The first five atom37 places (N, CA, C, CB, O) and aatype in JSON, in Angstrom:
{
  "aatype": [20, 20, 20, 20, 20, 20, 20, 20, 20, 20, 20, 20, 20, 20, 20, 20, 20, 20, 20, 20, 20, 20, 20, 20, 20, 20, 20, 20, 20, 20, 20, 20, 20, 20, 20, 20, 20, 20, 20, 20, 20, 20, 20, 20, 20, 20, 20, 20, 20, 20, 20, 20, 20, 20, 20, 20, 20, 20, 20, 20, 20, 20, 20, 20, 20, 20, 20, 20, 20, 20, 20, 20, 20, 20, 20, 20, 20, 20, 20, 20, 20, 20, 20, 20, 20, 20, 20, 20, 20, 20, 20, 20, 20, 20, 20, 20, 20, 20, 20, 20, 20, 20, 20, 20, 20, 20, 20, 20, 20, 20, 20, 20, 20, 20, 20, 20, 20, 20, 20, 20, 20, 20, 20, 20, 20, 20, 20],
  "atom_mask": [
    [1, 1, 1, 1, 1],
    [1, 1, 1, 1, 1],
    [1, 1, 1, 1, 1],
    [1, 1, 1, 1, 1],
    [1, 1, 1, 1, 1],
    [1, 1, 1, 1, 1],
    [1, 1, 1, 1, 1],
    [1, 1, 1, 1, 1],
    [1, 1, 1, 1, 1],
    [1, 1, 1, 1, 1],
    [1, 1, 1, 1, 1],
    [1, 1, 1, 1, 1],
    [1, 1, 1, 1, 1],
    [1, 1, 1, 1, 1],
    [1, 1, 1, 1, 1],
    [1, 1, 1, 1, 1],
    [1, 1, 1, 1, 1],
    [1, 1, 1, 1, 1],
    [1, 1, 1, 1, 1],
    [1, 1, 1, 1, 1],
    [1, 1, 1, 1, 1],
    [1, 1, 1, 1, 1],
    [1, 1, 1, 1, 1],
    [1, 1, 1, 1, 1],
    [1, 1, 1, 1, 1],
    [1, 1, 1, 1, 1],
    [1, 1, 1, 1, 1],
    [1, 1, 1, 1, 1],
    [1, 1, 1, 1, 1],
    [1, 1, 1, 1, 1],
    [1, 1, 1, 1, 1],
    [1, 1, 1, 1, 1],
    [1, 1, 1, 1, 1],
    [1, 1, 1, 1, 1],
    [1, 1, 1, 1, 1],
    [1, 1, 1, 1, 1],
    [1, 1, 1, 1, 1],
    [1, 1, 1, 1, 1],
    [1, 1, 1, 1, 1],
    [1, 1, 1, 1, 1],
    [1, 1, 1, 1, 1],
    [1, 1, 1, 1, 1],
    [1, 1, 1, 1, 1],
    [1, 1, 1, 1, 1],
    [1, 1, 1, 1, 1],
    [1, 1, 1, 1, 1],
    [1, 1, 1, 1, 1],
    [1, 1, 1, 1, 1],
    [1, 1, 1, 1, 1],
    [1, 1, 1, 1, 1],
    [1, 1, 1, 1, 1],
    [1, 1, 1, 1, 1],
    [1, 1, 1, 1, 1],
    [1, 1, 1, 1, 1],
    [1, 1, 1, 1, 1],
    [1, 1, 1, 1, 1],
    [1, 1, 1, 1, 1],
    [1, 1, 1, 1, 1],
    [1, 1, 1, 1, 1],
    [1, 1, 1, 1, 1],
    [1, 1, 1, 1, 1],
    [1, 1, 1, 1, 1],
    [1, 1, 1, 1, 1],
    [1, 1, 1, 1, 1],
    [1, 1, 1, 1, 1],
    [1, 1, 1, 1, 1],
    [1, 1, 1, 1, 1],
    [1, 1, 1, 1, 1],
    [1, 1, 1, 1, 1],
    [1, 1, 1, 1, 1],
    [1, 1, 1, 1, 1],
    [1, 1, 1, 1, 1],
    [1, 1, 1, 1, 1],
    [1, 1, 1, 1, 1],
    [1, 1, 1, 1, 1],
    [1, 1, 1, 1, 1],
    [1, 1, 1, 1, 1],
    [1, 1, 1, 1, 1],
    [1, 1, 1, 1, 1],
    [1, 1, 1, 1, 1],
    [1, 1, 1, 1, 1],
    [1, 1, 1, 1, 1],
    [1, 1, 1, 1, 1],
    [1, 1, 1, 1, 1],
    [1, 1, 1, 1, 1],
    [1, 1, 1, 1, 1],
    [1, 1, 1, 1, 1],
    [1, 1, 1, 1, 1],
    [1, 1, 1, 1, 1],
    [1, 1, 1, 1, 1],
    [1, 1, 1, 1, 1],
    [1, 1, 1, 1, 1],
    [1, 1, 1, 1, 1],
    [1, 1, 1, 1, 1],
    [1, 1, 1, 1, 1],
    [1, 1, 1, 1, 1],
    [1, 1, 1, 1, 1],
    [1, 1, 1, 1, 1],
    [1, 1, 1, 1, 1],
    [1, 1, 1, 1, 1],
    [1, 1, 1, 1, 1],
    [1, 1, 1, 1, 1],
    [1, 1, 1, 1, 1],
    [1, 1, 1, 1, 1],
    [1, 1, 1, 1, 1],
    [1, 1, 1, 1, 1],
    [1, 1, 1, 1, 1],
    [1, 1, 1, 1, 1],
    [1, 1, 1, 1, 1],
    [1, 1, 1, 1, 1],
    [1, 1, 1, 1, 1],
    [1, 1, 1, 1, 1],
    [1, 1, 1, 1, 1],
    [1, 1, 1, 1, 1],
    [1, 1, 1, 1, 1],
    [1, 1, 1, 1, 1],
    [1, 1, 1, 1, 1],
    [1, 1, 1, 1, 1],
    [1, 1, 1, 1, 1],
    [1, 1, 1, 1, 1],
    [1, 1, 1, 1, 1],
    [1, 1, 1, 1, 1],
    [1, 1, 1, 1, 1],
    [1, 1, 1, 1, 1],
    [1, 1, 1, 1, 1],
    [1, 1, 1, 1, 1],
    [1, 1, 1, 1, 1]
  ],
  "atom_positions": [
    [[-59.75, 20.95, 125.4], [-58.85, 21.82, 126.11], [-57.65, 22.11, 125.22], [-58.41, 21.19, 127.46], [-57.12, 21.22, 124.56]],
    [[-57.23, 23.36, 125.22], [-56.1, 23.74, 124.39], [-54.79, 23.32, 125.04], [-56.1, 25.24, 124.13], [-54.64, 23.39, 126.26]],
    [[-53.86, 22.89, 124.24], [-52.54, 22.59, 124.8], [-51.86, 23.88, 125.27], [-51.66, 21.86, 123.76], [-52.23, 24.96, 124.82]],
    [[-50.91, 23.77, 126.14], [-50.23, 24.94, 126.68], [-49.08, 25.38, 125.78], [-49.71, 24.64, 128.09], [-48.13, 26.01, 126.26]],
    [[-49.15, 25.07, 124.51], [-48.08, 25.41, 123.58], [-48.34, 26.72, 122.87], [-47.9, 24.31, 122.57], [-47.59, 27.08, 121.96]],
    [[-49.39, 27.45, 123.26], [-49.69, 28.71, 122.61], [-50.49, 28.55, 121.34], [-48.43, 29.43, 122.3], [-50.44, 29.4, 120.46]],
    [[-51.24, 27.47, 121.23], [-52.08, 27.23, 120.06], [-53.01, 28.41, 119.86], [-52.88, 25.92, 120.22], [-53.66, 28.86, 120.8]],
    [[-53.08, 28.9, 118.66], [-53.88, 30.08, 118.36], [-55.36, 29.72, 118.29], [-53.43, 30.71, 117.04], [-55.74, 28.72, 117.67]],
    [[-56.18, 30.54, 118.92], [-57.62, 30.35, 118.82], [-58.17, 31.02, 117.58], [-58.31, 30.9, 120.06], [-59.17, 30.57, 117.01]],
    [[-57.52, 32.09, 117.15], [-58.07, 32.85, 116.03], [-56.94, 33.63, 115.36], [-59.2, 33.79, 116.5], [-56.18, 34.33, 116.04]],
    [[-56.84, 33.53, 114.07], [-55.89, 34.34, 113.32], [-56.69, 35.23, 112.4], [-54.88, 33.45, 112.51], [-56.9, 34.9, 111.23]],
    [[-57.13, 36.35, 112.89], [-57.95, 37.23, 112.09], [-57.51, 38.67, 112.25], [-59.4, 37.09, 112.47], [-56.43, 38.94, 112.78]],
    [[-58.34, 39.58, 111.8], [-57.98, 40.99, 111.84], [-57.79, 41.52, 113.26], [-59.02, 41.8, 111.14], [-57.13, 42.54, 113.46]],
    [[-58.35, 40.85, 114.25], [-58.2, 41.33, 115.61], [-56.98, 40.77, 116.29], [-59.42, 40.99, 116.41], [-56.7, 41.15, 117.43]],
    [[-56.24, 39.89, 115.66], [-55.01, 39.37, 116.23], [-55.13, 37.91, 116.62], [-54.62, 40.17, 117.42], [-56.11, 37.24, 116.3]],
    [[-54.11, 37.44, 117.29], [-54.1, 36.05, 117.71], [-54.52, 35.95, 119.17], [-52.71, 35.43, 117.51], [-54.13, 36.78, 120.0]],
    [[-55.3, 34.94, 119.46], [-55.76, 34.71, 120.83], [-55.35, 33.31, 121.24], [-57.3, 34.9, 120.95], [-56.07, 32.34, 120.98]],
    [[-54.2, 33.21, 121.89], [-53.82, 31.93, 122.46], [-54.55, 31.79, 123.8], [-52.26, 31.82, 122.63], [-55.32, 32.67, 124.18]],
    [[-54.31, 30.7, 124.5], [-55.03, 30.45, 125.74], [-54.82, 31.56, 126.76], [-54.6, 29.11, 126.33], [-55.75, 31.94, 127.47]],
    [[-53.61, 32.09, 126.84], [-53.32, 33.16, 127.81], [-54.05, 34.45, 127.45], [-51.81, 33.41, 127.89], [-54.6, 35.12, 128.32]],
    [[-54.05, 34.8, 126.15], [-54.73, 36.02, 125.72], [-56.24, 35.88, 125.91], [-54.41, 36.32, 124.25], [-56.9, 36.81, 126.35]],
    [[-56.78, 34.71, 125.57], [-58.21, 34.45, 125.77], [-58.57, 34.63, 127.24], [-58.57, 33.02, 125.3], [-59.55, 35.3, 127.55]],
    [[-57.79, 34.04, 128.13], [-58.05, 34.16, 129.56], [-58.01, 35.61, 130.02], [-57.04, 33.33, 130.35], [-58.84, 36.04, 130.81]],
    [[-57.03, 36.36, 129.51], [-56.89, 37.77, 129.9], [-58.07, 38.61, 129.41], [-55.59, 38.33, 129.34], [-58.55, 39.48, 130.13]],
    [[-58.53, 38.35, 128.2], [-59.66, 39.12, 127.65], [-60.93, 38.84, 128.45], [-59.88, 38.77, 126.15], [-61.66, 39.77, 128.8]],
    [[-61.2, 37.58, 128.75], [-62.39, 37.24, 129.53], [-62.29, 37.81, 130.94], [-62.59, 35.7, 129.58], [-63.27, 38.33, 131.46]],
    [[-61.12, 37.71, 131.56], [-60.93, 38.27, 132.9], [-61.18, 39.77, 132.89], [-59.5, 37.97, 133.42], [-61.84, 40.29, 133.79]],
    [[-60.67, 40.47, 131.9], [-60.87, 41.92, 131.81], [-62.35, 42.26, 131.65], [-60.06, 42.5, 130.64], [-62.84, 43.21, 132.25]],
    [[-63.05, 41.48, 130.84], [-64.49, 41.72, 130.65], [-65.25, 41.52, 131.96], [-65.05, 40.78, 129.56], [-66.11, 42.33, 132.32]],
    [[-64.93, 40.45, 132.67], [-65.6, 40.17, 133.95], [-65.29, 41.25, 134.98], [-65.19, 38.79, 134.49], [-66.19, 41.72, 135.68]],
    [[-64.02, 41.65, 135.07], [-63.64, 42.72, 136.0], [-64.34, 44.02, 135.65], [-62.11, 42.92, 136.0], [-64.82, 44.74, 136.53]],
    [[-64.39, 44.32, 134.36], [-65.03, 45.56, 133.92], [-66.5, 45.62, 134.28], [-64.87, 45.71, 132.45], [-67.02, 46.69, 134.61]],
    [[-67.17, 44.49, 134.2], [-68.61, 44.47, 134.47], [-68.93, 44.27, 135.94], [-69.27, 43.39, 133.65], [-69.88, 44.86, 136.46]],
    [[-68.15, 43.43, 136.62], [-68.51, 43.03, 137.99], [-67.55, 43.52, 139.06], [-68.59, 41.55, 138.06], [-67.88, 43.47, 140.24]],
    [[-66.39, 43.99, 138.68], [-65.39, 44.39, 139.66], [-64.57, 43.2, 140.13], [-66.05, 45.07, 140.84], [-64.56, 42.14, 139.51]],
    [[-63.89, 43.4, 141.25], [-62.96, 42.37, 141.75], [-63.3, 41.91, 143.15], [-61.54, 42.91, 141.72], [-62.42, 41.42, 143.87]],
    [[-64.53, 42.06, 143.56], [-64.91, 41.72, 144.92], [-65.34, 40.26, 145.02], [-66.03, 42.64, 145.4], [-65.49, 39.56, 144.02]],
    [[-65.53, 39.82, 146.25], [-66.05, 38.46, 146.46], [-67.48, 38.35, 145.9], [-66.03, 38.1, 147.97], [-67.91, 37.26, 145.5]],
    [[-68.19, 39.45, 145.88], [-69.54, 39.46, 145.29], [-69.48, 39.08, 143.81], [-70.2, 40.84, 145.45], [-70.37, 38.39, 143.31]],
    [[-68.43, 39.52, 143.11], [-68.26, 39.15, 141.7], [-68.1, 37.64, 141.57], [-67.04, 39.87, 141.08], [-68.68, 37.03, 140.68]],
    [[-67.31, 37.05, 142.46], [-67.11, 35.6, 142.45], [-68.45, 34.89, 142.66], [-66.09, 35.17, 143.54], [-68.77, 33.94, 141.96]],
    [[-69.23, 35.36, 143.63], [-70.52, 34.74, 143.91], [-71.47, 34.88, 142.72], [-71.15, 35.37, 145.16], [-72.21, 33.95, 142.39]],
    [[-71.45, 36.03, 142.09], [-72.32, 36.25, 140.92], [-71.95, 35.3, 139.79], [-72.22, 37.71, 140.44], [-72.81, 34.68, 139.18]],
    [[-70.65, 35.21, 139.5], [-70.2, 34.33, 138.41], [-70.51, 32.88, 138.73], [-68.68, 34.51, 138.16], [-70.88, 32.11, 137.84]],
    [[-70.36, 32.49, 139.97], [-70.69, 31.11, 140.37], [-72.18, 30.84, 140.15], [-70.32, 30.85, 141.86], [-72.57, 29.78, 139.68]],
    [[-73.0, 31.81, 140.5], [-74.45, 31.66, 140.32], [-74.8, 31.55, 138.83], [-75.21, 32.85, 140.95], [-75.65, 30.75, 138.45]],
    [[-74.13, 32.35, 138.01], [-74.38, 32.32, 136.56], [-73.98, 30.99, 135.94], [-73.64, 33.46, 135.88], [-74.67, 30.49, 135.06]],
    [[-72.86, 30.43, 136.39], [-72.25, 29.3, 135.67], [-72.32, 27.96, 136.39], [-70.85, 29.61, 135.4], [-72.22, 26.91, 135.74]],
    [[-72.5, 27.98, 137.7], [-72.44, 26.75, 138.47], [-71.01, 26.27, 138.71], [-73.21, 25.67, 137.77], [-70.81, 25.18, 139.24]],
    [[-70.03, 27.08, 138.33], [-68.62, 26.72, 138.52], [-68.23, 26.88, 139.99], [-67.7, 27.59, 137.63], [-68.86, 27.62, 140.74]],
    [[-67.19, 26.16, 140.37], [-66.68, 26.25, 141.73], [-65.95, 27.56, 141.98], [-65.77, 25.08, 142.01], [-65.53, 28.25, 141.05]],
    [[-65.8, 27.88, 143.25], [-65.15, 29.14, 143.63], [-63.72, 29.23, 143.1], [-65.13, 29.29, 145.15], [-63.34, 30.26, 142.54]],
    [[-62.93, 28.18, 143.25], [-61.55, 28.19, 142.8], [-61.48, 28.41, 141.28], [-60.84, 26.87, 143.18], [-60.62, 29.13, 140.8]],
    [[-62.38, 27.79, 140.55], [-62.44, 27.96, 139.1], [-62.69, 29.42, 138.74], [-63.53, 27.06, 138.49], [-62.02, 29.98, 137.88]],
    [[-63.68, 30.02, 139.4], [-64.03, 31.41, 139.12], [-62.88, 32.34, 139.48], [-65.31, 31.82, 139.89], [-62.57, 33.27, 138.73]],
    [[-62.25, 32.09, 140.62], [-61.09, 32.9, 141.01], [-59.99, 32.81, 139.96], [-60.55, 32.45, 142.4], [-59.35, 33.8, 139.64]],
    [[-59.78, 31.62, 139.42], [-58.78, 31.44, 138.35], [-59.17, 32.21, 137.09], [-58.62, 29.95, 138.02], [-58.3, 32.77, 136.43]],
    [[-60.46, 32.23, 136.75], [-60.9, 33.02, 135.59], [-60.61, 34.5, 135.81], [-62.4, 32.8, 135.32], [-60.09, 35.17, 134.93]],
    [[-60.95, 35.0, 137.0], [-60.76, 36.42, 137.29], [-59.29, 36.79, 137.33], [-61.42, 36.78, 138.61], [-58.93, 37.93, 137.03]],
    [[-58.44, 35.85, 137.7], [-56.99, 36.09, 137.74], [-56.35, 35.86, 136.37], [-56.33, 35.19, 138.79], [-55.15, 36.05, 136.2]],
    [[-57.15, 35.43, 135.4], [-56.68, 35.11, 134.04], [-55.69, 33.95, 134.05], [-56.02, 36.35, 133.4], [-54.87, 33.81, 133.14]],
    [[-55.77, 33.11, 135.09], [-54.94, 31.9, 135.12], [-55.47, 30.87, 134.14], [-54.89, 31.31, 136.54], [-54.7, 30.11, 133.55]],
    [[-56.77, 30.84, 133.98], [-57.46, 29.96, 133.03], [-58.65, 30.72, 132.47], [-57.91, 28.61, 133.72], [-59.12, 31.68, 133.08]],
    [[-59.12, 30.28, 131.31], [-60.34, 30.84, 130.75], [-61.46, 29.82, 130.87], [-60.14, 31.26, 129.29], [-61.2, 28.63, 130.99]],
    [[-62.7, 30.29, 130.83], [-63.83, 29.36, 130.92], [-63.92, 28.45, 129.7], [-65.12, 30.14, 131.09], [-63.59, 28.85, 128.58]],
    [[-64.39, 27.22, 129.94], [-64.61, 26.27, 128.85], [-65.89, 26.67, 128.11], [-64.71, 24.81, 129.39], [-66.6, 27.6, 128.5]],
    [[-66.16, 25.96, 127.05], [-67.32, 26.27, 126.2], [-68.64, 26.46, 126.94], [-67.5, 25.2, 125.21], [-69.25, 27.52, 126.83]],
    [[-69.1, 25.45, 127.7], [-70.39, 25.62, 128.4], [-70.39, 26.79, 129.39], [-70.74, 24.34, 129.14], [-71.39, 27.5, 129.51]],
    [[-69.27, 26.98, 130.08], [-69.2, 28.11, 131.01], [-69.17, 29.43, 130.25], [-67.97, 27.99, 131.92], [-69.78, 30.41, 130.69]],
    [[-68.47, 29.47, 129.13], [-68.43, 30.68, 128.33], [-69.83, 31.04, 127.83], [-67.46, 30.52, 127.15], [-70.2, 32.21, 127.82]],
    [[-70.58, 30.04, 127.43], [-71.95, 30.3, 126.96], [-72.78, 30.91, 128.09], [-72.62, 28.98, 126.46], [-73.52, 31.88, 127.86]],
    [[-72.67, 30.37, 129.29], [-73.43, 30.91, 130.42], [-72.98, 32.32, 130.78], [-73.28, 29.99, 131.64], [-73.8, 33.18, 131.09]],
    [[-71.68, 32.57, 130.72], [-71.18, 33.92, 130.98], [-71.7, 34.91, 129.94], [-69.64, 33.92, 131.0], [-72.13, 36.0, 130.28]],
    [[-71.65, 34.51, 128.66], [-72.12, 35.4, 127.6], [-73.63, 35.63, 127.7], [-71.78, 34.81, 126.23], [-74.12, 36.69, 127.32]],
    [[-74.35, 34.65, 128.2], [-75.8, 34.8, 128.4], [-76.09, 35.89, 129.43], [-76.42, 33.46, 128.86], [-77.04, 36.65, 129.27]],
    [[-75.29, 35.96, 130.48], [-75.54, 36.89, 131.57], [-74.75, 38.19, 131.46], [-75.21, 36.23, 132.88], [-75.16, 39.2, 132.04]],
    [[-73.66, 38.19, 130.74], [-72.75, 39.34, 130.73], [-72.58, 39.9, 129.33], [-71.39, 38.95, 131.31], [-72.03, 39.24, 128.45]],
    [[-73.04, 41.13, 129.13], [-72.83, 41.79, 127.85], [-71.34, 41.99, 127.59], [-73.57, 43.14, 127.8], [-70.9, 41.91, 126.44]],
    [[-70.57, 42.26, 128.63], [-69.13, 42.48, 128.45], [-68.44, 41.23, 127.93], [-68.49, 42.93, 129.77], [-67.59, 41.32, 127.05]],
    [[-68.79, 40.07, 128.47], [-68.2, 38.81, 128.0], [-68.65, 38.52, 126.58], [-68.57, 37.64, 128.94], [-67.85, 38.11, 125.74]],
    [[-69.93, 38.73, 126.31], [-70.43, 38.51, 124.95], [-69.69, 39.38, 123.95], [-71.94, 38.79, 124.88], [-69.27, 38.9, 122.9]],
    [[-69.52, 40.66, 124.27], [-68.82, 41.57, 123.36], [-67.35, 41.17, 123.2], [-68.92, 43.0, 123.87], [-66.81, 41.21, 122.1]],
    [[-66.71, 40.78, 124.3], [-65.31, 40.36, 124.23], [-65.17, 39.14, 123.32], [-64.76, 40.05, 125.63], [-64.25, 39.07, 122.51]],
    [[-66.08, 38.19, 123.47], [-66.06, 37.0, 122.63], [-66.23, 37.38, 121.16], [-67.15, 36.01, 123.06], [-65.51, 36.88, 120.3]],
    [[-67.18, 38.25, 120.87], [-67.42, 38.65, 119.49], [-66.22, 39.37, 118.89], [-68.66, 39.54, 119.41], [-65.92, 39.19, 117.71]],
    [[-65.54, 40.19, 119.68], [-64.34, 40.87, 119.19], [-63.25, 39.85, 118.91], [-63.85, 41.93, 120.21], [-62.57, 39.92, 117.88]],
    [[-63.07, 38.88, 119.82], [-62.05, 37.85, 119.58], [-62.38, 37.03, 118.33], [-61.93, 36.93, 120.8], [-61.48, 36.54, 117.66]],
    [[-63.66, 36.89, 118.03], [-64.09, 36.12, 116.86], [-64.15, 36.99, 115.6], [-65.46, 35.5, 117.11], [-64.64, 36.55, 114.56]],
    [[-63.63, 38.22, 115.69], [-63.62, 39.17, 114.57], [-65.03, 39.46, 114.06], [-62.77, 38.63, 113.43], [-65.26, 39.54, 112.86]],
    [[-65.97, 39.61, 114.99], [-67.36, 39.91, 114.65], [-67.78, 41.25, 115.26], [-68.3, 38.78, 115.14], [-68.86, 41.37, 115.83]],
    [[-66.92, 42.25, 115.12], [-67.18, 43.56, 115.71], [-68.49, 44.16, 115.23], [-66.05, 44.49, 115.39], [-69.14, 44.9, 115.97]],
    [[-68.89, 43.85, 113.98], [-70.14, 44.4, 113.46], [-71.34, 43.95, 114.29], [-70.33, 43.98, 112.0], [-72.32, 44.67, 114.41]],
    [[-71.26, 42.77, 114.87], [-72.34, 42.29, 115.72], [-72.38, 43.1, 117.03], [-72.18, 40.78, 116.02], [-73.45, 43.36, 117.57]],
    [[-71.2, 43.47, 117.52], [-71.13, 44.32, 118.71], [-71.82, 45.65, 118.44], [-69.66, 44.55, 119.15], [-72.58, 46.14, 119.27]],
    [[-71.56, 46.23, 117.28], [-72.2, 47.5, 116.91], [-73.72, 47.31, 116.84], [-71.66, 48.02, 115.55], [-74.47, 48.16, 117.32]],
    [[-74.16, 46.21, 116.26], [-75.59, 45.93, 116.19], [-76.2, 45.84, 117.59], [-75.85, 44.63, 115.42], [-77.27, 46.38, 117.84]],
    [[-75.51, 45.15, 118.51], [-76.01, 45.04, 119.89], [-76.07, 46.41, 120.56], [-75.11, 44.1, 120.7], [-77.03, 46.71, 121.26]],
    [[-75.05, 47.23, 120.34], [-75.04, 48.57, 120.91], [-76.18, 49.42, 120.36], [-73.7, 49.25, 120.64], [-76.8, 50.19, 121.09]],
    [[-76.47, 49.28, 119.07], [-77.58, 50.03, 118.47], [-78.92, 49.59, 119.05], [-77.59, 49.85, 116.95], [-79.77, 50.44, 119.34]],
    [[-79.12, 48.31, 119.23], [-80.36, 47.81, 119.82], [-80.51, 48.34, 121.24], [-80.38, 46.26, 119.82], [-81.6, 48.76, 121.64]],
    [[-79.41, 48.33, 122.01], [-79.44, 48.83, 123.38], [-79.74, 50.34, 123.4], [-78.1, 48.54, 124.09], [-80.56, 50.8, 124.2]],
    [[-79.08, 51.1, 122.53], [-79.31, 52.54, 122.46], [-80.75, 52.85, 122.07], [-78.34, 53.19, 121.47], [-81.35, 53.78, 122.61]],
    [[-81.3, 52.08, 121.14], [-82.7, 52.29, 120.73], [-83.64, 52.04, 121.9], [-83.06, 51.37, 119.55], [-84.57, 52.81, 122.11]],
    [[-83.4, 50.98, 122.65], [-84.25, 50.67, 123.81], [-84.18, 51.8, 124.84], [-83.81, 49.34, 124.45], [-85.19, 52.15, 125.44]],
    [[-82.98, 52.36, 125.04], [-82.85, 53.47, 125.98], [-83.6, 54.7, 125.49], [-81.38, 53.82, 126.2], [-84.22, 55.41, 126.28]],
    [[-83.54, 54.96, 124.18], [-84.28, 56.09, 123.61], [-85.79, 55.9, 123.75], [-83.91, 56.28, 122.14], [-86.5, 56.85, 124.09]],
    [[-86.27, 54.7, 123.5], [-87.7, 54.41, 123.65], [-88.12, 54.65, 125.09], [-88.02, 52.95, 123.22], [-89.18, 55.24, 125.33]],
    [[-87.32, 54.2, 126.05], [-87.64, 54.42, 127.46], [-87.63, 55.9, 127.81], [-86.65, 53.66, 128.35], [-88.47, 56.37, 128.57]],
    [[-86.67, 56.66, 127.25], [-86.61, 58.1, 127.51], [-87.84, 58.81, 126.95], [-85.33, 58.69, 126.9], [-88.4, 59.68, 127.61]],
    [[-88.25, 58.46, 125.74], [-89.43, 59.08, 125.14], [-90.68, 58.74, 125.97], [-89.62, 58.6, 123.67], [-91.53, 59.6, 126.17]],
    [[-90.79, 57.51, 126.44], [-91.92, 57.12, 127.28], [-91.93, 57.94, 128.58], [-91.86, 55.61, 127.6], [-92.99, 58.35, 129.03]],
    [[-90.77, 58.17, 129.16], [-90.68, 58.97, 130.39], [-91.11, 60.41, 130.11], [-89.26, 58.94, 130.96], [-91.82, 61.02, 130.91]],
    [[-90.67, 60.96, 128.98], [-91.08, 62.31, 128.6], [-92.59, 62.38, 128.4], [-90.35, 62.76, 127.31], [-93.23, 63.32, 128.86]],
    [[-93.14, 61.38, 127.73], [-94.59, 61.35, 127.5], [-95.35, 61.3, 128.83], [-94.97, 60.14, 126.63], [-96.37, 61.97, 128.98]],
    [[-94.85, 60.51, 129.79], [-95.51, 60.45, 131.11], [-95.45, 61.79, 131.81], [-94.85, 59.37, 131.99], [-96.44, 62.22, 132.42]],
    [[-94.31, 62.46, 131.74], [-94.18, 63.77, 132.38], [-95.11, 64.79, 131.73], [-92.73, 64.26, 132.3], [-95.74, 65.59, 132.41]],
    [[-95.19, 64.75, 130.41], [-96.09, 65.67, 129.71], [-97.55, 65.39, 130.07], [-95.9, 65.55, 128.18], [-98.33, 66.32, 130.26]],
    [[-97.93, 64.12, 130.17], [-99.3, 63.77, 130.53], [-99.6, 64.22, 131.95], [-99.53, 62.26, 130.38], [-100.71, 64.69, 132.22]],
    [[-98.66, 64.09, 132.87], [-98.85, 64.54, 134.25], [-98.98, 66.06, 134.28], [-97.67, 64.07, 135.15], [-99.81, 66.6, 135.01]],
    [[-98.16, 66.73, 133.49], [-98.19, 68.19, 133.42], [-99.53, 68.67, 132.88], [-97.05, 68.72, 132.54], [-100.1, 69.63, 133.4]],
    [[-100.04, 68.01, 131.83], [-101.34, 68.38, 131.25], [-102.48, 68.1, 132.21], [-101.56, 67.62, 129.94], [-103.42, 68.9, 132.32]],
    [[-102.41, 66.97, 132.91], [-103.46, 66.62, 133.87], [-103.51, 67.6, 135.02], [-103.23, 65.21, 134.4], [-104.58, 67.86, 135.58]],
    [[-102.36, 68.16, 135.37], [-102.31, 69.13, 136.45], [-102.73, 70.51, 135.97], [-100.92, 69.19, 137.06], [-102.92, 71.42, 136.78]],
    [[-102.88, 70.66, 134.67], [-103.32, 71.92, 134.11], [-102.24, 72.97, 134.0], [-104.42, 72.45, 134.91], [-102.53, 74.15, 133.83]],
    [[-101.02, 72.56, 134.09], [-99.9, 73.52, 133.96], [-99.32, 73.39, 132.57], [-98.79, 73.26, 135.05], [-98.87, 72.31, 132.18]],
    [[-99.33, 74.45, 131.83], [-98.76, 74.47, 130.48], [-97.68, 75.53, 130.42], [-99.86, 74.74, 129.41], [-97.82, 76.62, 131.0]],
    [[-96.62, 75.21, 129.72], [-95.5, 76.16, 129.62], [-95.44, 76.74, 128.25], [-94.17, 75.5, 129.97], [-94.56, 77.56, 127.97]]
  ]
}
């Protein structure tokens, strides 16, 4: 656990992340992906096994998740994973993840087009 003296988590090109900044970044990622409803709290609890009060504190940026909880959050949440990578000055990995995701979406789109074309050909309608 980090002391409350503002100990820096990272001194890199992305800036300094003390405990308060870390908590704020993770809270913003969770809010961005899940919103601020009680459903978000339930989802995060299911992902991590953390208690309700703990999750509420994460969402309020009062505290940040510990290592094991952060791993579980990053496993389930692309937003948390990306936030962590940015804090670790690994933005290039974020770009790689975005490219993989974009490629998968393109493959799915091409497959959908192929299905539509096959249905169109089977129906005997050509344009």
